[in-house]
Coordinates of C-alpha atoms in Angstrom, one line a residue:
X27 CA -118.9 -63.4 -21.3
X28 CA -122.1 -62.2 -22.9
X29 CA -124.6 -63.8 -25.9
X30 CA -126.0 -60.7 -27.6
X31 CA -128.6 -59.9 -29.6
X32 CA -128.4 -56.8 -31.9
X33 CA -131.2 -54.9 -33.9
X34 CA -130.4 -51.4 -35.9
X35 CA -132.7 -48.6 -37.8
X36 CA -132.2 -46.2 -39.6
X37 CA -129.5 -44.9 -42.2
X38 CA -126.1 -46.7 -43.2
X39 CA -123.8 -44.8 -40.9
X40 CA -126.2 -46.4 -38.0
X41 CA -125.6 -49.8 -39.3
X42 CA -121.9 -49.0 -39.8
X43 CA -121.9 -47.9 -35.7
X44 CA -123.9 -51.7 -35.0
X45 CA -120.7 -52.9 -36.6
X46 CA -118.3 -51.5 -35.1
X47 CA -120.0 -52.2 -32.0
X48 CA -120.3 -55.9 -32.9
X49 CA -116.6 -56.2 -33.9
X50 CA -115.6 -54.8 -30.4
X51 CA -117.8 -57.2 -28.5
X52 CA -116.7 -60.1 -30.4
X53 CA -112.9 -58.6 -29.4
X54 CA -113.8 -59.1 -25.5
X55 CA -115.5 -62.1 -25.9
X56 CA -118.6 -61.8 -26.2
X57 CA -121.0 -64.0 -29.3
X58 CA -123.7 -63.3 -31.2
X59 CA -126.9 -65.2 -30.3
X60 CA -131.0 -65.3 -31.2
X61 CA -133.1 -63.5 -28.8
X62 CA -134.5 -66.1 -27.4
X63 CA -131.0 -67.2 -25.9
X64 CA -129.4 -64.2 -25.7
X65 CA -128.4 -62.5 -22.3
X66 CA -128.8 -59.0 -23.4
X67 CA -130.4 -57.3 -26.4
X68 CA -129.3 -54.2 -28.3
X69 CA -131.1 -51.8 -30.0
X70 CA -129.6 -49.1 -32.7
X71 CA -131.9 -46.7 -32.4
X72 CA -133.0 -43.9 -35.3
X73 CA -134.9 -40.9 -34.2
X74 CA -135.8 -39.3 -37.6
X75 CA -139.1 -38.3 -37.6
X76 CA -142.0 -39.0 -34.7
X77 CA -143.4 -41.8 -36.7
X78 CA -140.0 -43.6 -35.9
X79 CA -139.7 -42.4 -32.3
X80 CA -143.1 -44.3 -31.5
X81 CA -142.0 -47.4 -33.2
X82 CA -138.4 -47.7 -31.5
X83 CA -140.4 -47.3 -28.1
X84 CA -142.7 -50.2 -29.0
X85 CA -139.7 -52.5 -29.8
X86 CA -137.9 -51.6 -27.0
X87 CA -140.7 -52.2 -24.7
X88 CA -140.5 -55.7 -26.0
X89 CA -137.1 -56.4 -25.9
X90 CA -137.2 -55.3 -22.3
X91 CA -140.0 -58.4 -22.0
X92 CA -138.0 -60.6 -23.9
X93 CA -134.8 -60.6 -22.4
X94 CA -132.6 -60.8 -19.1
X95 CA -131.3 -57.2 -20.1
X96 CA -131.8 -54.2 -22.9
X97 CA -129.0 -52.0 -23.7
X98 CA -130.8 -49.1 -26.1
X99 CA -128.3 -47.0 -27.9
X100 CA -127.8 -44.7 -31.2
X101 CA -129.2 -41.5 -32.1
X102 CA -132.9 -41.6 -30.3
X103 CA -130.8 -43.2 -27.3
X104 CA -128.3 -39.6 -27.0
X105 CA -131.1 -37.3 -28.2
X106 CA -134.3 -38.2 -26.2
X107 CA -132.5 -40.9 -23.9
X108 CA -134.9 -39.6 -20.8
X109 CA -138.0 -40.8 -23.0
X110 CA -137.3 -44.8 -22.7
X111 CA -137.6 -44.6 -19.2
X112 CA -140.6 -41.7 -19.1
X113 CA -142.7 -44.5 -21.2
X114 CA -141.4 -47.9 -18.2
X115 CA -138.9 -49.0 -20.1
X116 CA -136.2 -51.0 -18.4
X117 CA -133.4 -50.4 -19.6
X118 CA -129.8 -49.0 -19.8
X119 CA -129.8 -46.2 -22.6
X120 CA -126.1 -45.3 -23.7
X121 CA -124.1 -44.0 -26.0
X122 CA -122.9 -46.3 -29.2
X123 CA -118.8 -45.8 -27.8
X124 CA -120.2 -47.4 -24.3
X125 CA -122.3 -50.2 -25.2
X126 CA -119.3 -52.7 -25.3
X127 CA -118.9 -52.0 -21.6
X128 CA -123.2 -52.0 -20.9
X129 CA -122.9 -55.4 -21.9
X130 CA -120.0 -56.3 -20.4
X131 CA -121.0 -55.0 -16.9
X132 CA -118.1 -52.9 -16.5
X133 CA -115.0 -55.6 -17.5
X134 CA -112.5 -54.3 -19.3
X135 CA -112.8 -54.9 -23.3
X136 CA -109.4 -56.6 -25.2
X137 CA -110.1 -54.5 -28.5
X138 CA -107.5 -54.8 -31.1
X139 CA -107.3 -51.7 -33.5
X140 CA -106.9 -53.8 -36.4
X141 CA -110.0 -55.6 -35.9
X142 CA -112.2 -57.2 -38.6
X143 CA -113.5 -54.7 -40.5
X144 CA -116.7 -53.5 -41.1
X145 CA -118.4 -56.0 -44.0
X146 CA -122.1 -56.8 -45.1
X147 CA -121.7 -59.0 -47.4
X148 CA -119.5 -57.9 -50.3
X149 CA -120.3 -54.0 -48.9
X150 CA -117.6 -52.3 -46.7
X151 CA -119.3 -49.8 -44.6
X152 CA -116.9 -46.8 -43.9
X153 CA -117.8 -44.3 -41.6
X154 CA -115.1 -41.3 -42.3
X155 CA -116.4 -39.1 -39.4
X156 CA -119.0 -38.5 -36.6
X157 CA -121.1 -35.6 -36.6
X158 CA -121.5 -32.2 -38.9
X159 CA -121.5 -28.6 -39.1
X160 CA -125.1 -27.4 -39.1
X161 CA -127.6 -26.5 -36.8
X162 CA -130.9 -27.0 -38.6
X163 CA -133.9 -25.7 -36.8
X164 CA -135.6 -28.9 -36.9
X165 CA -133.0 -32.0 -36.5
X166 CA -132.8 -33.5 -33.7
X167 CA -130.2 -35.7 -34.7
X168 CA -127.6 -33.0 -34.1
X169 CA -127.8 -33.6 -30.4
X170 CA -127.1 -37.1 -30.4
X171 CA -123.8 -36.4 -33.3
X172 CA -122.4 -33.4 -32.3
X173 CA -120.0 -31.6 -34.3
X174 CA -117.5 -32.8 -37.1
X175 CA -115.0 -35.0 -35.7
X176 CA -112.4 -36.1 -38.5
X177 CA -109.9 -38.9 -38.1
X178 CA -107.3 -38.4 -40.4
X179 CA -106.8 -39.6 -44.1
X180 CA -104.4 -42.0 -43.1
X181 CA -106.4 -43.5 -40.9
X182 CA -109.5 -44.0 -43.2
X183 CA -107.2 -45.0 -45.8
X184 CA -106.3 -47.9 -43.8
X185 CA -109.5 -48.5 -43.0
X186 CA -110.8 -48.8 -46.5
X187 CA -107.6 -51.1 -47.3
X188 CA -108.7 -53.4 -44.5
X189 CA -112.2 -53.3 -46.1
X190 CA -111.1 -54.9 -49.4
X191 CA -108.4 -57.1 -48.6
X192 CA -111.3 -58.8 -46.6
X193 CA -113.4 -58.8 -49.7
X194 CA -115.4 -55.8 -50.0
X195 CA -116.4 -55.4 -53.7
X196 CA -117.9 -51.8 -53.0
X197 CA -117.6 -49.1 -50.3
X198 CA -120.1 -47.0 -48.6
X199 CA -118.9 -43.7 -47.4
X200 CA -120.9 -42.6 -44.8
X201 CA -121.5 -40.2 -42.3
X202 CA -124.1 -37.6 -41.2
X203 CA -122.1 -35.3 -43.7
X204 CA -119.3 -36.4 -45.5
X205 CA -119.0 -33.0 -47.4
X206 CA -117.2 -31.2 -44.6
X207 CA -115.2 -34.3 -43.6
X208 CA -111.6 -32.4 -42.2
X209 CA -113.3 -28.8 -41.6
X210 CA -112.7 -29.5 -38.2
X211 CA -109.4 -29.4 -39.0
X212 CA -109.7 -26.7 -41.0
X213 CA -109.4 -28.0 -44.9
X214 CA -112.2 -29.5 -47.1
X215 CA -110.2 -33.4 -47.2
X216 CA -113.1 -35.3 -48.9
X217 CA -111.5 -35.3 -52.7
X218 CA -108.4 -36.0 -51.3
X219 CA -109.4 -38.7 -49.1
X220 CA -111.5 -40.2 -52.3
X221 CA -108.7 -40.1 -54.6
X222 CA -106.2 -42.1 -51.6
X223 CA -108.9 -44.7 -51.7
X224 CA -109.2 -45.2 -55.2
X225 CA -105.5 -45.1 -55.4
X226 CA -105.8 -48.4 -53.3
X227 CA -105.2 -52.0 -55.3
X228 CA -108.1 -54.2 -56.3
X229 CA -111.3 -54.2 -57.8
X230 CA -113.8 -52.2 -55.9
X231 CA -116.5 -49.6 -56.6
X232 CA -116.4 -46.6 -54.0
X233 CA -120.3 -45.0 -53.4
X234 CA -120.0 -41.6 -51.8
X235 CA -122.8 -41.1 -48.9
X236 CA -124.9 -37.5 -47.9
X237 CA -123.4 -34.7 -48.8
X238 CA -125.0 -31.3 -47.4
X239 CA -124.7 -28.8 -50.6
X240 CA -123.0 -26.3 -48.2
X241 CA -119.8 -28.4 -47.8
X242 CA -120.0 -29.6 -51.0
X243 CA -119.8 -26.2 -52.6
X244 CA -116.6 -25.0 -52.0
X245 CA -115.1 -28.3 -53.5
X246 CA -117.8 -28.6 -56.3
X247 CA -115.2 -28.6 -58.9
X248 CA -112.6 -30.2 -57.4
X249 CA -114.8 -32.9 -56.0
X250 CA -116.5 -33.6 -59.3
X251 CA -113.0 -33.3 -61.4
X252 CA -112.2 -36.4 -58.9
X253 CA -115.5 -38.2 -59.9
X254 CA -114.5 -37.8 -63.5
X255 CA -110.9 -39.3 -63.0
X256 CA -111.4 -41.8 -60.9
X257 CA -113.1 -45.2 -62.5
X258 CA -113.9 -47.0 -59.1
X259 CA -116.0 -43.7 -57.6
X260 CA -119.7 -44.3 -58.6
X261 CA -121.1 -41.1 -60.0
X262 CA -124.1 -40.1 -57.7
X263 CA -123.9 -37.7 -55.0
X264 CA -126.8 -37.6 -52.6
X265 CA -127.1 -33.2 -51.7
X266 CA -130.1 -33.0 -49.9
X267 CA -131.3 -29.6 -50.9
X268 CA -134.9 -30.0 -48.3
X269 CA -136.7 -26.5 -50.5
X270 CA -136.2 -24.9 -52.9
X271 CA -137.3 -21.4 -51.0
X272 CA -134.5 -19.4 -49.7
X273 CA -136.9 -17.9 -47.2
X274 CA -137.7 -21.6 -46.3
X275 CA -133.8 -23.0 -46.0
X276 CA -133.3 -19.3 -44.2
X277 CA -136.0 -20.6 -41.1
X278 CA -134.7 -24.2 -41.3
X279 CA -131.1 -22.6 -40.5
X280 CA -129.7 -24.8 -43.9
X281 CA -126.5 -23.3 -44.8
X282 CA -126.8 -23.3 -48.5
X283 CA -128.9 -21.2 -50.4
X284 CA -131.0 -22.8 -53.8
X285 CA -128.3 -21.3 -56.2
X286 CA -125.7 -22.9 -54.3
X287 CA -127.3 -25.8 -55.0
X288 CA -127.8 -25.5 -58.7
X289 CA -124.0 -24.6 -59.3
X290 CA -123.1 -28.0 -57.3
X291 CA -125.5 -29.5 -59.5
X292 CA -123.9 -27.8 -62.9
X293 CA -120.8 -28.8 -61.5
X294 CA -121.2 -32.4 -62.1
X295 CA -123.2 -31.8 -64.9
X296 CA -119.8 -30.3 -66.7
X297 CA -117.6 -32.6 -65.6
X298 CA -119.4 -36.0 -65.9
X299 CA -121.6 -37.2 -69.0
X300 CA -123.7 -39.7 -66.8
X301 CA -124.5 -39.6 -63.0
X302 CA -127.0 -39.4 -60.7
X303 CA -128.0 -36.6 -58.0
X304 CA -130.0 -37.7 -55.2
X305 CA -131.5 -34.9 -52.8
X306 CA -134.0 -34.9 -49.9
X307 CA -137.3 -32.8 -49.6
X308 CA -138.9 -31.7 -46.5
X309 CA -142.9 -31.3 -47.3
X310 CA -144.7 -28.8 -45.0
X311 CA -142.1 -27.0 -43.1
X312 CA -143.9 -24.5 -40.6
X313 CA -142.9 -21.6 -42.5
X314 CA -143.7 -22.6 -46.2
X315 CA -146.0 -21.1 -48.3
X316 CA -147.7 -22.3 -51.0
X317 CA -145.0 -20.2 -53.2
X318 CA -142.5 -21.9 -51.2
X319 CA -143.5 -25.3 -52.4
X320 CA -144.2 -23.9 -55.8
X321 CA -140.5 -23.0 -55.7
X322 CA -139.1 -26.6 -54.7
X323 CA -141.5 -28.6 -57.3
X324 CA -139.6 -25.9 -59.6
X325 CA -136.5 -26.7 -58.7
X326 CA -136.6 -30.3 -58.6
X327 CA -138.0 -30.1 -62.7
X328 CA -134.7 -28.2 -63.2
X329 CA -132.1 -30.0 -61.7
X330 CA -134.3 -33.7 -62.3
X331 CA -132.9 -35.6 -59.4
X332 CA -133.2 -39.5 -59.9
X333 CA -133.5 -40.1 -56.6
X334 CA -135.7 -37.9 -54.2
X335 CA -136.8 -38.2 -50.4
X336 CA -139.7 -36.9 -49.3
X337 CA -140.4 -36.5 -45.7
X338 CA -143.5 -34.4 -44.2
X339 CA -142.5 -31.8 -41.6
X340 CA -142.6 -33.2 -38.3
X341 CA -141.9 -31.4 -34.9
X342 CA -139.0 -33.3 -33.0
X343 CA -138.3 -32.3 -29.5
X344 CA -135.8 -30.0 -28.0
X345 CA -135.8 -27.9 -31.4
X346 CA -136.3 -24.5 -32.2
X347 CA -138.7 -25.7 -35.3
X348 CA -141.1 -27.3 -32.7
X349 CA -142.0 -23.8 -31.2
X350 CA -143.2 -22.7 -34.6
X351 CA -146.8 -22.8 -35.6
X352 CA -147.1 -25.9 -38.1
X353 CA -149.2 -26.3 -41.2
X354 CA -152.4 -28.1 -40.8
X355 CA -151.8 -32.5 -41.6
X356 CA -154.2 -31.9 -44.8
X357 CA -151.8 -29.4 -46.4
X358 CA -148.6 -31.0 -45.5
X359 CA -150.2 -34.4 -47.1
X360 CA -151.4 -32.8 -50.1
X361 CA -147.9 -31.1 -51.2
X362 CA -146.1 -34.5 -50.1
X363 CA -148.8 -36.0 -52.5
X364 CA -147.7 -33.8 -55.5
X365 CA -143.8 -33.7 -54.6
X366 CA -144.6 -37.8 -54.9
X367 CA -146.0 -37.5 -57.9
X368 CA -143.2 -35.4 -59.5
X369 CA -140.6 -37.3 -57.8
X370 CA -142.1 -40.6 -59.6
X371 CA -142.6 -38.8 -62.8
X372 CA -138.9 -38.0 -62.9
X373 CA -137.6 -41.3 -61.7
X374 CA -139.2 -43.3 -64.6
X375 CA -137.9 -40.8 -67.1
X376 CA -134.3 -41.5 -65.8
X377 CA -134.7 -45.0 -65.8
X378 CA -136.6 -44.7 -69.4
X379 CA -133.7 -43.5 -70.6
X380 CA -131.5 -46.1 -70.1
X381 CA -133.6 -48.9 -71.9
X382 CA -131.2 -49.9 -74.7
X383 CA -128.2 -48.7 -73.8
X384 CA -125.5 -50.9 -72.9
X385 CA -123.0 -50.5 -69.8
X386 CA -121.2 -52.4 -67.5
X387 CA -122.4 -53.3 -64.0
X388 CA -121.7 -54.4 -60.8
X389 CA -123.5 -57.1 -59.1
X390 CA -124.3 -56.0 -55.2
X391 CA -126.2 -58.4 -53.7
X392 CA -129.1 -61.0 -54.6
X393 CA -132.8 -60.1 -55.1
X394 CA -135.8 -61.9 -55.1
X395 CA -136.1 -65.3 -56.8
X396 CA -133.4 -66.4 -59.1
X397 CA -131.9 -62.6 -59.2
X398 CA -129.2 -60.5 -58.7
X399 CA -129.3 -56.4 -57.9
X400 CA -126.5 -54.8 -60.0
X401 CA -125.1 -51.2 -60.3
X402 CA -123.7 -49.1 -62.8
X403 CA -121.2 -46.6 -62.9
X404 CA -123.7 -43.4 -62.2
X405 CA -125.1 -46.1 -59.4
X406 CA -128.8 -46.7 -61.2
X407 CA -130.6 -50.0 -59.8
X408 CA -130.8 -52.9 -62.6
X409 CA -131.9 -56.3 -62.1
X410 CA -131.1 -59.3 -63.8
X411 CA -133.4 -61.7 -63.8
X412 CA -132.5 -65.7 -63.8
X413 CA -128.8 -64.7 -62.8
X414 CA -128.0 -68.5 -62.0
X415 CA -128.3 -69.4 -66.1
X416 CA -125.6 -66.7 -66.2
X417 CA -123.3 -67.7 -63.3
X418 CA -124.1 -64.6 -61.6
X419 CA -123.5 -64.0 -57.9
X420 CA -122.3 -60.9 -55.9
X421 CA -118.8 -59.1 -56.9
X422 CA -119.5 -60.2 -60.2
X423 CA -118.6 -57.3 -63.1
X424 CA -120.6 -57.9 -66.0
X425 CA -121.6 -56.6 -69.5
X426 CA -125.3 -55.7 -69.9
X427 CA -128.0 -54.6 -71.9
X428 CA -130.9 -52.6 -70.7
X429 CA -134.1 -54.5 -71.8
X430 CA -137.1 -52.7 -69.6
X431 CA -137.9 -50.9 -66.4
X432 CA -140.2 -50.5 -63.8
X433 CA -140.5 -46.6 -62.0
X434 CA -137.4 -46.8 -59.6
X435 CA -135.1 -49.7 -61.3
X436 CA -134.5 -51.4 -64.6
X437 CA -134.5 -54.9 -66.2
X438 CA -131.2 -55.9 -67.7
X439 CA -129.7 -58.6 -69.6
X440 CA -126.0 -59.7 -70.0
X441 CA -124.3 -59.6 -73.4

C-alpha cells in the first residue's frame, strides 16, 4: 500500500473532493505521509483565472522532482489536462473519481459507503452535487464539472447526519451551484433539502455555499421563507451577480438578468431582518463599457453586498470569451481599483454597524495568538481576543458584545 502526500487549491467544494479522496484511500489502505516520505504526491488542482494556472504548473513541476510519483487531479487536471505534460511534467493527470486507483496502481479499492465523513476540524464539508447548468462564455471550469448531477435528498441527508454525529459544529454546503441542486431531476430541491437537514438533532449551524441568481430565483421566496424558519441555517447567501450590465451578463452567457438579481436580493431582504449577501464581480470583461461598469458600481451601492469578489477579466482557454477582443491591462486595473474601493467602503459600513450590538455567536476555529474566529447568525467574522481567559475553543456558542472593527471583521467581547 501507498504513503501519500496530498496538496488542494482553490474553493471549498475542491477541498471537500481532497476529502473524499483521502477517505477512500485510507479505505484501501493506503496512509497519509510528509512529502519527503511519501510514495506518491497529489495535487487538487484550481484553474480559475491564468494567474492560478501558472502557479499550479510551478508546483507540479516540483512535486514531480520531489517524489517517486505525481498524480495531478481536480478542475485544471479535467479542463487543460494536455497542458501538464505540454510544459515536461511527469505525471499521471486524472480525474478526482480515479485518483484512488492512480495511486493504487490499478488494485482494487475496499471502500465502504459509510466511510468517515468529511470533517476539518469542527467544519463538515458537504458537497450536495457535481457540476451546474450554465455555460458562461468565459469559465473554464465547466469543462472539468459538467452538468448538474444530483444525488438524492436522502442521500445528502444522511450524509449531513454522518457529518455531526462525528462532531461537525457547522456545515458547508457546497458545490459549483447549489441553487439548481435537483433540476436535473427536474424540481428546484435545495429548500427542501435545507429544511431535512436542519430537521436533523444536535447543535449545528448549516452555511449555504454559491448560489447562481438564476437558480435561486425561482425559489427566492421559498428559499428565504426557509432561512427565516430555520435557526441552525446562517443567513448569508453568496449570488454572484459578475455585472451589473445586462448587455454585459448577455455576452458572458449568465442566465440571470440584473433585476433578477435585485428581486432575490428583496427577497431576503423581506423575509429576514439581518443577513448577509455575498456576490462576485468580474472587472474588464471584453465587452464592457465604461457604462457597463458605471452600471455594476451602481448596483453594488444598491443592493450593498458585505462581501464582494473582484476578479479582473482573464482569457481561459477553450472558451468562446478568449476569441473576443479584450480591454487593454490599464483599464481592467483601474475599474478593479475603484470596484475595490467601493467594495471596502461597503464592508466597513456593515461591520460599523454592528459595533454595540449584542448577538450570539459561534466559535469556528482559532485565530492568531490567544484567539478564536466566531460567527453570527447572518455569518459576519468577529474575533475575540484572549479566548483562553474565557474558556473559549471551537464549537463553543457564546454571548457577545461587539466592541470595534477593522474593514472586513469585528472585535468582540463575551457577556
Amino acid at each position: 500500500m501507498a504513503r501519500y502526500h496530498i496538496e488542494t487549491y482553490g474553493c471549498t467544494s475542491n477541498r471537500g473532493e481532497s476529502r473524499q479522496i483521502e477517505r477512500r484511500l485510507r479505505d484501501a489502505g493506503h496512509y497519509r505521509a510528509d512529502l519527503d516520505t511519501a510514495d506518491v504526491a497529489i495535487l487538487n488542482t484550481c484553474t480559475v483565472v491564468e494567474t492560478t494556472e501558472r502557479r499550479m504548473l510551478r508546483r507540479a513541476d516540483e512535486l514531480a522532482s520531489e517524489t517517486a510519483d505525481l498524480v495531478v487531479t481536480g478542475c485544471m487536471a479535467l479542463a487543460q489536462g494536455d497542458l501538464f505534460a505540454e510544459n515536461g511534467v511527469d505525471a499521471t493527470v486524472c480525474g478526482w473519481d480515479d485518483v484512488p486507483s492512480a495511486v493504487g496502481n490499478g488494485e482494487c479499492p475496499t471502500t465502504t459507503p459509510d466511510a468517515e465523513p468529511v470533517l476539518d476540524g469542527e467544519i463538515g464539508i458537504l458537497p450536495i452535487a457535481r457540476g451546474c447548468m450554465s455555460d458562461c462564455s468565459y469559465c473554464i471550469t465547466k469543462r472539468a464539472t459538467g452538468k448538474i448531477d444530483s444525488p438524492p435528498i436522502e442521500e445528502n441527508v444522511r450524509k449531513a447526519e454522518a457529518l455531526i454525529h462525528a462532531g461537525a459544529t457547522e456545515l458547508r454546503i457546497t458545490g459549483q451551484d447549489t441553487g439548481v441542486y435537483g433540476w436535473d431531476q427536474g424540481e428546484r430541491k435545495l429548500p427542501k433539502l435545507l429544511d431535512r437537514i436542519c430537521a436533523i438533532p444536535g447543535e449545528f449551524r448549516v452555511r449555504v455555499g454559491m448560489a447562481n441568481p438564476k437558480g435561486v430565483h425561482g425559489v427566492r421566496n421559498e428559499l428565504a421563507d426557509v432561512f427565516a424558519a430555520n435557526n441552525e441555517l446562517y443567513n448569508f447567501l453568496h449570488a454572484p451577480v459578475q455585472s451589473g450590465s445586462d448587455d454585459v451578463l448577455g455576452a458572458m452567457r449568465r442566465q440571470h438578468q440584473v433585476e433578477e438579481f435585485v428581486e432575490v436580493v428583496e427577497a431576503f431582504d423581506t423575509a429576514l431582518d439581518d443577513w448577509t449577501l455575498a456576490t462576485d464581480v468580474i472587472a474588464g470583461f471584453p465587452t464592457e463599457t465604461d457604462a457597463d461598469h458605471q452600471q455594476t458600481m451602481a448596483l453594488l451601492r444598491e443592493t450593498r453586498p458585505a462581501k464582494i469578489n473582484i476578479t479582473r477579466f482573464s482569457k481561459r482557454p477553450g472558451t468562446d470569451a478568449a476569441d473576443m477582443k479584450g480591454l487593454g491591462g490599464t483599464m481592467k486595473k483601474e475599474r478593479s481599483s475603484a470596484l475595490t474601493d467601493l467594495k471596502m467602503e461597503l464592508m466597513a459600513e456593515a461591520y460599523g454597524d454592528l459595533v454595540g450590538t449584542r448577538r450570539r455567536v459561534h466559535v469556528i476555529e482559532e485565530g492568531t495568538g490567544d484567539s478564536v474566529k466566531c460567527r453570527d447568525g447572518a455569518y459576519h467574522q468577529l474575533v475575540i481576543r484572549n479566548a483562553s481567559d474565557h474558556g473559549l475553543q471551537p464549537g463553543d456558542s457564546v454571548e457577545i458584545e461587539v466592541i470595534g472593527h477593522e474593514t472586513v471583521y469585528a472585535f468582540a467581547s463575551p457577556v
